[in-house]
mmCIF file of C-alpha atoms in Angstrom:
data_model
loop_
_atom_site.group_PDB
_atom_site.id
_atom_site.type_symbol
_atom_site.label_atom_id
_atom_site.label_comp_id
_atom_site.label_asym_id
_atom_site.label_seq_id
_atom_site.Cartn_x
_atom_site.Cartn_y
_atom_site.Cartn_z
ATOM 1 C CA MET A 1 5.275 23.894 7.598
ATOM 2 C CA ASN A 2 7.308 22.918 4.587
ATOM 3 C CA SER A 3 4.891 22.036 1.779
ATOM 4 C CA SER A 4 7.267 19.525 0.231
ATOM 5 C CA LYS A 5 6.540 15.839 0.769
ATOM 6 C CA PRO A 6 9.280 14.465 3.029
ATOM 7 C CA ILE A 7 10.733 11.030 2.624
ATOM 8 C CA TRP A 8 10.586 9.189 5.896
ATOM 9 C CA SER A 9 11.892 6.072 7.520
ATOM 10 C CA GLU A 10 9.766 3.833 9.680
ATOM 11 C CA PRO A 11 10.490 3.771 13.432
ATOM 12 C CA PRO A 12 13.279 1.206 13.797
ATOM 13 C CA THR A 13 11.680 -1.319 16.110
ATOM 14 C CA TYR A 14 8.436 -2.211 17.782
ATOM 15 C CA TYR A 15 10.002 -2.000 21.203
ATOM 16 C CA GLU A 16 10.790 1.680 20.913
ATOM 17 C CA MET A 17 7.074 2.416 20.454
ATOM 18 C CA ARG A 18 5.783 0.567 23.507
ATOM 19 C CA THR A 19 4.306 3.666 25.089
ATOM 20 C CA HIS A 20 1.738 1.609 27.014
ATOM 21 C CA ASP A 21 4.464 0.569 29.479
ATOM 22 C CA THR A 22 4.040 3.721 31.551
ATOM 23 C CA ASN A 23 5.428 2.393 34.826
ATOM 24 C CA VAL A 24 9.158 2.564 35.461
ATOM 25 C CA GLU A 25 9.492 -1.194 35.863
ATOM 26 C CA GLY A 26 7.828 -1.828 32.495
ATOM 27 C CA ILE A 27 10.021 0.716 30.726
ATOM 28 C CA LEU A 28 13.216 -0.668 32.240
ATOM 29 C CA SER A 29 12.140 -4.202 31.336
ATOM 30 C CA SER A 30 11.626 -3.180 27.710
ATOM 31 C CA LEU A 31 14.995 -1.443 27.560
ATOM 32 C CA ALA A 32 16.696 -4.527 28.979
ATOM 33 C CA ASN A 33 15.610 -6.500 25.908
ATOM 34 C CA GLY A 34 18.488 -7.081 23.500
ATOM 35 C CA LYS A 35 16.520 -5.950 20.460
ATOM 36 C CA SER A 36 15.479 -2.748 22.213
ATOM 37 C CA ARG A 37 19.108 -2.019 23.037
ATOM 38 C CA ILE A 38 19.949 -1.983 19.331
ATOM 39 C CA ALA A 39 17.473 0.848 18.788
ATOM 40 C CA VAL A 40 18.490 2.986 21.762
ATOM 41 C CA GLN A 41 22.098 2.144 22.563
ATOM 42 C CA ASN A 42 23.514 5.260 20.874
ATOM 43 C CA LYS A 43 20.848 7.674 22.089
ATOM 44 C CA SER A 44 21.358 10.094 24.935
ATOM 45 C CA THR A 45 19.033 10.286 27.913
ATOM 46 C CA LEU A 46 17.600 13.521 26.490
ATOM 47 C CA ASP A 47 16.921 11.830 23.131
ATOM 48 C CA LEU A 48 15.092 8.991 24.872
ATOM 49 C CA MET A 49 13.013 11.416 26.935
ATOM 50 C CA ILE A 50 12.012 13.305 23.785
ATOM 51 C CA SER A 51 11.175 10.044 21.991
ATOM 52 C CA TYR A 52 9.001 8.854 24.843
ATOM 53 C CA SER A 53 7.227 12.225 25.058
ATOM 54 C CA VAL A 54 6.486 12.272 21.317
ATOM 55 C CA TYR A 55 5.146 8.712 21.246
ATOM 56 C CA LYS A 56 3.072 9.376 24.357
ATOM 57 C CA ALA A 57 1.653 12.554 22.802
ATOM 58 C CA CYS A 58 0.709 10.602 19.667
ATOM 59 C CA SER A 59 -1.421 8.292 21.821
ATOM 60 C CA LEU A 60 -3.538 11.210 23.128
ATOM 61 C CA LYS A 61 -6.640 11.341 20.954
ATOM 62 C CA TRP A 62 -7.713 14.805 22.090
ATOM 63 C CA LEU A 63 -4.304 16.238 21.200
ATOM 64 C CA ILE A 64 -4.427 14.726 17.710
ATOM 65 C CA GLU A 65 -7.903 16.193 17.179
ATOM 66 C CA VAL A 66 -6.967 19.764 18.186
ATOM 67 C CA THR A 67 -3.634 19.805 16.323
ATOM 68 C CA PRO A 68 -5.073 21.176 13.021
ATOM 69 C CA THR A 69 -6.728 24.008 14.964
ATOM 70 C CA LEU A 70 -3.464 24.802 16.749
ATOM 71 C CA PHE A 71 -1.647 24.979 13.419
ATOM 72 C CA SER A 72 -4.321 27.336 12.057
ATOM 73 C CA TYR A 73 -3.980 29.648 15.062
ATOM 74 C CA ALA A 74 -0.194 29.573 14.742
ATOM 75 C CA GLU A 75 -0.448 30.623 11.104
ATOM 76 C CA THR A 76 -2.896 33.420 11.972
ATOM 77 C CA LEU A 77 -0.555 34.716 14.686
ATOM 78 C CA HIS A 78 2.482 34.432 12.369
ATOM 79 C CA LEU A 79 4.041 31.773 14.593
ATOM 80 C CA THR A 80 4.556 29.208 11.836
ATOM 81 C CA GLN A 81 8.333 29.604 11.771
ATOM 82 C CA PRO A 82 8.965 28.954 15.490
ATOM 83 C CA LEU A 83 6.409 26.120 15.416
ATOM 84 C CA ASN A 84 8.261 24.509 12.514
ATOM 85 C CA PHE A 85 11.514 24.873 14.462
ATOM 86 C CA ILE A 86 10.036 22.954 17.407
ATOM 87 C CA ILE A 87 8.418 20.256 15.262
ATOM 88 C CA ARG A 88 11.593 19.576 13.294
ATOM 89 C CA ARG A 89 13.513 18.949 16.500
ATOM 90 C CA THR A 90 10.887 16.744 18.094
ATOM 91 C CA ILE A 91 8.334 14.975 15.878
ATOM 92 C CA TYR A 92 10.353 15.032 12.640
ATOM 93 C CA ASN A 93 13.344 13.406 14.295
ATOM 94 C CA GLN A 94 11.207 10.453 15.397
ATOM 95 C CA PHE A 95 9.559 9.623 12.090
ATOM 96 C CA LEU A 96 11.414 11.286 9.221
ATOM 97 C CA GLY A 97 14.612 10.184 7.589
ATOM 98 C CA GLY A 98 15.000 13.562 5.939
ATOM 99 C CA GLU A 99 13.497 16.112 3.578
ATOM 100 C CA SER A 100 15.962 15.393 0.787
ATOM 101 C CA MET A 101 17.767 12.402 -0.668
ATOM 102 C CA GLU A 102 21.049 13.512 0.882
ATOM 103 C CA GLN A 103 19.533 13.753 4.364
ATOM 104 C CA CYS A 104 17.922 10.327 3.966
ATOM 105 C CA LYS A 105 21.205 8.738 2.908
ATOM 106 C CA ALA A 106 22.959 10.189 5.954
ATOM 107 C CA THR A 107 20.205 8.890 8.253
ATOM 108 C CA MET A 108 20.309 5.459 6.620
ATOM 109 C CA ALA A 109 24.078 5.244 7.058
ATOM 110 C CA ARG A 110 23.802 6.191 10.731
ATOM 111 C CA LEU A 111 21.090 3.607 11.371
ATOM 112 C CA LYS A 112 23.010 0.966 9.427
ATOM 113 C CA ASN A 113 26.046 1.524 11.631
ATOM 114 C CA ASN A 114 23.791 0.809 14.613
ATOM 115 C CA GLY A 115 22.481 -2.420 13.081
ATOM 116 C CA ILE A 116 19.116 -0.964 12.060
ATOM 117 C CA GLY A 117 17.556 -1.316 8.615
ATOM 118 C CA VAL A 118 15.114 1.175 7.099
ATOM 119 C CA ILE A 119 11.914 1.310 5.091
ATOM 120 C CA LEU A 120 11.792 4.406 2.906
ATOM 121 C CA ALA A 121 8.366 5.693 1.942
ATOM 122 C CA LEU A 122 6.960 8.708 0.161
ATOM 123 C CA SER A 123 4.173 10.299 2.188
ATOM 124 C CA ALA A 124 1.710 10.181 -0.701
ATOM 125 C CA GLU A 125 -1.571 8.315 -0.827
ATOM 126 C CA THR A 126 -5.148 9.248 -1.635
ATOM 127 C CA ASP A 127 -8.588 8.163 -0.534
ATOM 128 C CA VAL A 128 -11.969 8.041 -2.241
ATOM 129 C CA LYS A 129 -13.738 11.391 -2.271
ATOM 130 C CA GLU A 130 -17.505 11.507 -2.446
ATOM 131 C CA GLN A 131 -17.457 13.930 -5.381
ATOM 132 C CA ASP A 132 -15.222 11.526 -7.353
ATOM 133 C CA VAL A 133 -17.668 8.648 -6.859
ATOM 134 C CA LYS A 134 -20.687 10.755 -7.847
ATOM 135 C CA GLU A 135 -18.987 12.328 -10.863
ATOM 136 C CA GLN A 136 -21.089 11.594 -13.959
ATOM 137 C CA ASP A 137 -20.079 14.139 -16.609
ATOM 138 C CA GLU A 138 -17.697 12.565 -19.150
ATOM 139 C CA GLN A 139 -15.630 15.737 -19.540
ATOM 140 C CA ASP A 140 -15.170 15.957 -15.779
ATOM 141 C CA LYS A 141 -14.210 12.279 -15.656
ATOM 142 C CA ASP A 142 -11.624 12.852 -18.373
ATOM 143 C CA ARG A 143 -10.285 15.879 -16.508
ATOM 144 C CA LEU A 144 -10.025 13.911 -13.259
ATOM 145 C CA SER A 145 -8.277 11.048 -15.051
ATOM 146 C CA LYS A 146 -5.685 13.355 -16.595
ATOM 147 C CA GLY A 147 -5.080 14.993 -13.229
ATOM 148 C CA PHE A 148 -4.602 11.655 -11.453
ATOM 149 C CA ASN A 149 -2.298 10.340 -14.179
ATOM 150 C CA HIS A 150 -0.112 13.438 -14.088
ATOM 151 C CA LYS A 151 0.177 13.238 -10.301
ATOM 152 C CA ALA A 152 0.789 9.464 -10.423
ATOM 153 C CA ASP A 153 3.603 9.859 -12.957
ATOM 154 C CA GLU A 154 5.283 12.398 -10.689
ATOM 155 C CA ILE A 155 4.918 10.118 -7.649
ATOM 156 C CA THR A 156 6.388 7.257 -9.689
ATOM 157 C CA ARG A 157 9.403 9.402 -10.534
ATOM 158 C CA ILE A 158 9.960 10.360 -6.891
ATOM 159 C CA THR A 159 9.504 6.737 -5.779
ATOM 160 C CA LYS A 160 12.250 5.721 -8.203
ATOM 161 C CA ASP A 161 14.481 8.342 -6.569
ATOM 162 C CA CYS A 162 13.653 6.729 -3.208
ATOM 163 C CA ILE A 163 14.758 3.361 -4.591
ATOM 164 C CA LEU A 164 18.050 4.805 -5.812
ATOM 165 C CA SER A 165 18.625 6.312 -2.363
ATOM 166 C CA ALA A 166 17.699 3.058 -0.619
ATOM 167 C CA SER A 167 20.163 1.145 -2.801
ATOM 168 C CA ALA A 168 22.975 2.857 -0.887
ATOM 169 C CA GLN A 169 22.240 0.391 1.930
ATOM 170 C CA PRO A 170 21.753 -3.201 0.645
ATOM 171 C CA GLY A 171 18.636 -4.949 1.916
ATOM 172 C CA SER A 172 16.632 -1.758 2.404
ATOM 173 C CA PHE A 173 12.902 -1.549 1.745
ATOM 174 C CA VAL A 174 10.771 1.027 -0.061
ATOM 175 C CA ALA A 175 7.043 1.159 0.719
ATOM 176 C CA VAL A 176 4.560 1.868 -2.082
ATOM 177 C CA LYS A 177 0.924 2.959 -1.853
ATOM 178 C CA VAL A 178 -1.014 1.807 -4.927
ATOM 179 C CA SER A 179 -3.668 4.466 -4.258
ATOM 180 C CA ALA A 180 -1.016 7.059 -5.115
ATOM 181 C CA LEU A 181 -0.592 5.527 -8.584
ATOM 182 C CA ILE A 182 -4.242 5.451 -9.702
ATOM 183 C CA SER A 183 -7.593 7.019 -8.874
ATOM 184 C CA PRO A 184 -8.781 5.477 -5.578
ATOM 185 C CA SER A 185 -12.379 5.601 -6.820
ATOM 186 C CA LEU A 186 -11.329 3.221 -9.627
ATOM 187 C CA LEU A 187 -9.709 0.922 -7.056
ATOM 188 C CA GLN A 188 -12.993 0.915 -5.170
ATOM 189 C CA ILE A 189 -15.007 0.060 -8.298
ATOM 190 C CA VAL A 190 -12.671 -2.842 -9.115
ATOM 191 C CA THR A 191 -12.749 -4.094 -5.515
ATOM 192 C CA ASP A 192 -16.560 -3.990 -5.437
ATOM 193 C CA SER A 193 -16.819 -5.870 -8.752
ATOM 194 C CA LEU A 194 -14.364 -8.576 -7.711
ATOM 195 C CA SER A 195 -16.057 -8.938 -4.333
ATOM 196 C CA GLN A 196 -19.434 -9.456 -6.029
ATOM 197 C CA LEU A 197 -17.984 -12.057 -8.400
ATOM 198 C CA TYR A 198 -16.340 -13.939 -5.527
ATOM 199 C CA ARG A 199 -19.606 -13.937 -3.563
ATOM 200 C CA SER A 200 -21.543 -15.159 -6.601
ATOM 201 C CA PHE A 201 -19.137 -18.062 -7.005
ATOM 202 C CA GLU A 202 -19.362 -18.991 -3.317
ATOM 203 C CA GLU A 203 -23.161 -18.840 -3.342
ATOM 204 C CA HIS A 204 -23.416 -21.125 -6.372
ATOM 205 C CA ALA A 205 -20.582 -23.480 -5.382
ATOM 206 C CA GLY A 206 -21.625 -23.863 -1.749
ATOM 207 C CA GLY A 207 -18.065 -24.612 -0.699
ATOM 208 C CA GLN A 208 -17.588 -27.151 -3.498
ATOM 209 C CA THR A 209 -16.107 -26.986 -6.992
ATOM 210 C CA MET A 210 -17.937 -26.109 -10.206
ATOM 211 C CA SER A 211 -17.527 -27.215 -13.799
ATOM 212 C CA GLN A 212 -16.319 -24.787 -16.452
ATOM 213 C CA SER A 213 -19.827 -24.472 -17.899
ATOM 214 C CA GLN A 214 -21.237 -23.675 -14.446
ATOM 215 C CA VAL A 215 -18.572 -21.008 -13.941
ATOM 216 C CA CYS A 216 -19.472 -19.508 -17.323
ATOM 217 C CA HIS A 217 -23.094 -19.321 -16.198
ATOM 218 C CA VAL A 218 -22.179 -17.579 -12.929
ATOM 219 C CA VAL A 219 -19.997 -14.977 -14.636
ATOM 220 C CA VAL A 220 -22.448 -14.279 -17.472
ATOM 221 C CA GLN A 221 -25.272 -13.960 -14.949
ATOM 222 C CA HIS A 222 -23.228 -11.470 -12.948
ATOM 223 C CA ARG A 223 -22.233 -9.550 -16.057
ATOM 224 C CA GLY A 224 -25.811 -9.259 -17.243
ATOM 225 C CA GLN A 225 -25.059 -9.078 -20.980
ATOM 226 C CA VAL A 226 -25.146 -11.789 -23.630
ATOM 227 C CA ASN A 227 -22.160 -10.456 -25.591
ATOM 228 C CA VAL A 228 -19.841 -11.376 -22.745
ATOM 229 C CA ASP A 229 -19.927 -15.065 -23.712
ATOM 230 C CA GLU A 230 -16.829 -14.906 -25.889
ATOM 231 C CA ASN A 231 -14.746 -13.266 -23.151
ATOM 232 C CA VAL A 232 -16.028 -15.690 -20.537
ATOM 233 C CA LEU A 233 -15.152 -18.692 -22.677
ATOM 234 C CA ASP A 234 -11.685 -17.281 -23.301
ATOM 235 C CA ILE A 235 -11.144 -16.802 -19.563
ATOM 236 C CA VAL A 236 -12.594 -20.111 -18.387
ATOM 237 C CA HIS A 237 -11.195 -22.366 -21.105
ATOM 238 C CA ASN A 238 -7.664 -21.154 -20.362
ATOM 239 C CA CYS A 239 -8.084 -22.786 -16.964
ATOM 240 C CA SER A 240 -6.213 -26.089 -16.659
ATOM 241 C CA TYR A 241 -8.828 -27.645 -14.345
ATOM 242 C CA SER A 242 -12.150 -29.168 -15.356
ATOM 243 C CA GLU A 243 -13.464 -28.579 -11.825
ATOM 244 C CA ILE A 244 -12.847 -25.088 -10.465
ATOM 245 C CA ASP A 245 -12.694 -24.036 -6.816
ATOM 246 C CA LEU A 246 -12.658 -20.516 -5.365
ATOM 247 C CA VAL A 247 -8.855 -20.285 -5.407
ATOM 248 C CA GLU A 248 -8.679 -21.181 -9.097
ATOM 249 C CA PHE A 249 -11.602 -18.841 -9.809
ATOM 250 C CA LYS A 250 -9.673 -15.937 -8.292
ATOM 251 C CA HIS A 251 -6.633 -16.955 -10.323
ATOM 252 C CA MET A 252 -8.747 -16.872 -13.485
ATOM 253 C CA LEU A 253 -9.901 -13.317 -12.753
ATOM 254 C CA SER A 254 -6.431 -11.750 -12.776
ATOM 255 C CA LEU A 255 -6.832 -8.207 -14.085
ATOM 256 C CA ASN A 256 -3.491 -8.550 -15.826
ATOM 257 C CA ARG A 257 -5.421 -10.346 -18.573
ATOM 258 C CA PRO A 258 -7.173 -8.098 -21.161
ATOM 259 C CA ALA A 259 -10.144 -10.477 -21.372
ATOM 260 C CA VAL A 260 -10.823 -9.999 -17.649
ATOM 261 C CA LEU A 261 -10.732 -6.210 -17.988
ATOM 262 C CA ASP A 262 -13.211 -6.547 -20.858
ATOM 263 C CA LEU A 263 -15.340 -8.725 -18.612
ATOM 264 C CA LEU A 264 -15.771 -5.757 -16.257
ATOM 265 C CA SER A 265 -16.716 -3.336 -19.045
ATOM 266 C CA ASN A 266 -20.198 -3.018 -17.544
ATOM 267 C CA VAL A 267 -18.600 -1.048 -14.684
ATOM 268 C CA LEU A 268 -15.310 0.091 -16.259
ATOM 269 C CA THR A 269 -15.137 2.656 -19.047
ATOM 270 C CA TRP A 270 -12.518 2.575 -21.784
ATOM 271 C CA GLN A 271 -10.610 5.264 -19.864
ATOM 272 C CA ASP A 272 -10.835 3.245 -16.636
ATOM 273 C CA LYS A 273 -9.207 0.268 -18.346
ATOM 274 C CA GLN A 274 -6.460 2.485 -19.764
ATOM 275 C CA ASP A 275 -5.864 3.968 -16.304
ATOM 276 C CA TRP A 276 -5.557 0.466 -14.826
ATOM 277 C CA VAL A 277 -2.993 -0.493 -17.461
ATOM 278 C CA GLN A 278 -1.060 2.722 -16.747
ATOM 279 C CA MET A 279 -1.037 1.960 -13.014
ATOM 280 C CA MET A 280 0.330 -1.523 -13.665
ATOM 281 C CA ARG A 281 3.018 -0.024 -15.908
ATOM 282 C CA ARG A 282 4.065 2.402 -13.152
ATOM 283 C CA LEU A 283 4.153 -0.340 -10.538
ATOM 284 C CA ASP A 284 6.117 -2.614 -12.863
ATOM 285 C CA GLU A 285 8.697 0.126 -13.507
ATOM 286 C CA ILE A 286 9.081 0.645 -9.757
ATOM 287 C CA CYS A 287 9.507 -3.082 -9.069
ATOM 288 C CA SER A 288 11.903 -3.558 -12.005
ATOM 289 C CA LEU A 289 14.156 -0.750 -10.804
ATOM 290 C CA ALA A 290 14.040 -2.081 -7.239
ATOM 291 C CA LYS A 291 15.057 -5.551 -8.417
ATOM 292 C CA SER A 292 18.009 -4.191 -10.398
ATOM 293 C CA CYS A 293 19.123 -2.137 -7.370
ATOM 294 C CA GLY A 294 18.755 -4.919 -4.800
ATOM 295 C CA VAL A 295 15.970 -3.049 -2.987
ATOM 296 C CA LYS A 296 12.811 -4.716 -1.661
ATOM 297 C CA ILE A 297 9.327 -3.311 -2.341
ATOM 298 C CA LEU A 298 6.549 -3.359 0.261
ATOM 299 C CA ILE A 299 3.111 -2.840 -1.286
ATOM 300 C CA ASP A 300 1.233 -1.312 1.617
ATOM 301 C CA ALA A 301 -2.199 -2.486 2.692
ATOM 302 C CA GLU A 302 -4.825 0.241 2.548
ATOM 303 C CA GLN A 303 -8.544 0.662 3.188
ATOM 304 C CA THR A 304 -10.569 -2.547 2.997
ATOM 305 C CA TYR A 305 -12.768 -1.130 0.230
ATOM 306 C CA LEU A 306 -9.664 -0.771 -1.977
ATOM 307 C CA GLN A 307 -7.752 -3.873 -0.924
ATOM 308 C CA LEU A 308 -8.944 -6.542 -3.389
ATOM 309 C CA ALA A 309 -7.839 -4.397 -6.326
ATOM 310 C CA ILE A 310 -4.501 -3.682 -4.625
ATOM 311 C CA ASP A 311 -3.996 -7.396 -3.953
ATOM 312 C CA GLN A 312 -4.568 -8.086 -7.649
ATOM 313 C CA ALA A 313 -1.813 -5.659 -8.627
ATOM 314 C CA ALA A 314 0.526 -6.948 -5.901
ATOM 315 C CA LEU A 315 0.114 -10.598 -6.900
ATOM 316 C CA VAL A 316 0.932 -9.821 -10.530
ATOM 317 C CA MET A 317 4.100 -8.001 -9.449
ATOM 318 C CA GLU A 318 5.083 -10.880 -7.142
ATOM 319 C CA GLN A 319 4.607 -13.346 -9.959
ATOM 320 C CA ARG A 320 6.645 -11.230 -12.357
ATOM 321 C CA HIS A 321 9.553 -10.194 -10.146
ATOM 322 C CA ASN A 322 9.892 -12.933 -7.492
ATOM 323 C CA LYS A 323 11.597 -16.138 -8.573
ATOM 324 C CA LEU A 324 12.042 -19.433 -6.745
ATOM 325 C CA GLY A 325 15.483 -19.808 -5.220
ATOM 326 C CA ALA A 326 16.100 -16.058 -5.100
ATOM 327 C CA CYS A 327 15.393 -13.451 -2.443
ATOM 328 C CA PRO A 328 11.943 -11.911 -3.123
ATOM 329 C CA THR A 329 11.768 -8.355 -4.414
ATOM 330 C CA VAL A 330 8.051 -7.642 -3.960
ATOM 331 C CA TYR A 331 6.158 -8.171 -0.697
ATOM 332 C CA ASN A 332 2.421 -7.689 -0.291
ATOM 333 C CA THR A 333 1.110 -6.661 3.118
ATOM 334 C CA CYS A 334 -2.291 -7.174 4.700
ATOM 335 C CA MET A 335 -4.562 -5.390 7.121
ATOM 336 C CA VAL A 336 -4.346 -6.322 10.792
ATOM 337 C CA ALA A 337 -6.931 -9.067 11.264
ATOM 338 C CA GLN A 338 -8.001 -11.792 13.616
ATOM 339 C CA ILE A 339 -6.189 -15.113 13.225
ATOM 340 C CA SER A 340 -9.322 -16.706 11.745
ATOM 341 C CA GLN A 341 -9.477 -13.962 9.095
ATOM 342 C CA VAL A 342 -5.814 -14.414 8.222
ATOM 343 C CA LEU A 343 -6.259 -18.176 7.828
ATOM 344 C CA GLN A 344 -9.261 -17.587 5.575
ATOM 345 C CA MET A 345 -7.286 -15.096 3.475
ATOM 346 C CA LEU A 346 -4.364 -17.514 3.095
ATOM 347 C CA SER A 347 -6.692 -20.323 2.052
ATOM 348 C CA ASN A 348 -8.072 -18.107 -0.722
ATOM 349 C CA LEU A 349 -4.738 -17.063 -2.207
ATOM 350 C CA PRO A 350 -4.326 -18.262 -5.811
ATOM 351 C CA TYR A 351 -1.432 -20.520 -6.757
ATOM 352 C CA TRP A 352 1.069 -19.124 -9.259
#
């Protein structure tokens, strides 16, 4: 298959993906819905049959599991070219807006004419690899950091191209994966550290508030070093409340503040802190360009063990680029959760 990373548009509506309605009555009922008609009104019967077949195939776990093996056999038998031909006329047409900016713009214009908006996204994200977490040699760490930064700068450039393409249709979205802009192992370290600090606060506060001196004690105890006192005092005394609850505590620990990064220096190296600053710079450039182009940014939710760090970056961007009385530019997203979990998450969001 083509090794280039295609730019894709999300499936237009939820209704088009309701493959669980396998009986004829259920399918016809879905198609009778006005919103569903927007998505399918200009498609032929053949197009709809192909769409249904693709979505149904994607729901077959066994087929997903054997697909890599099938591709390997196809390559061995020199059948890659005909396989690519089939895929481009079936699967690609369902999920991809195009393999170039020009193709994406044409797809966006066609969808816009049918009353459908798009979310452009670059198919680039990374996950934590075991060898990255276990890496101890400083030279190897430096090499990994340089490699991630080079790749992240290139992804930032391509994402900016996506934004320029999306600006052709006002109101379009571009989705961003933070894990593509920084080492995911660093995101995991930051998430673990923040999670431990939050738990320490909750254990000591017992659902109540704490004084500034009590908060200092909790943070210093977590940090485990005496020389953190100055940073802790700087962080806590900038708080406008004498009694601090969990929401305000999370607000205090914004990693956009140098003193907070220094606070985590027991788990973050100098290079880690520089990499975090570089990631924030990349994300800020992306959001700034999107705002100037009238494009909205969706910061995608990712694995739970990376999410607290991603939320930190997203909240800083929302604070910086979203203004009261104006249409928001930056939107954070969250993992699918039970209603009780969502309510808990909302109650813990810091005020800006």
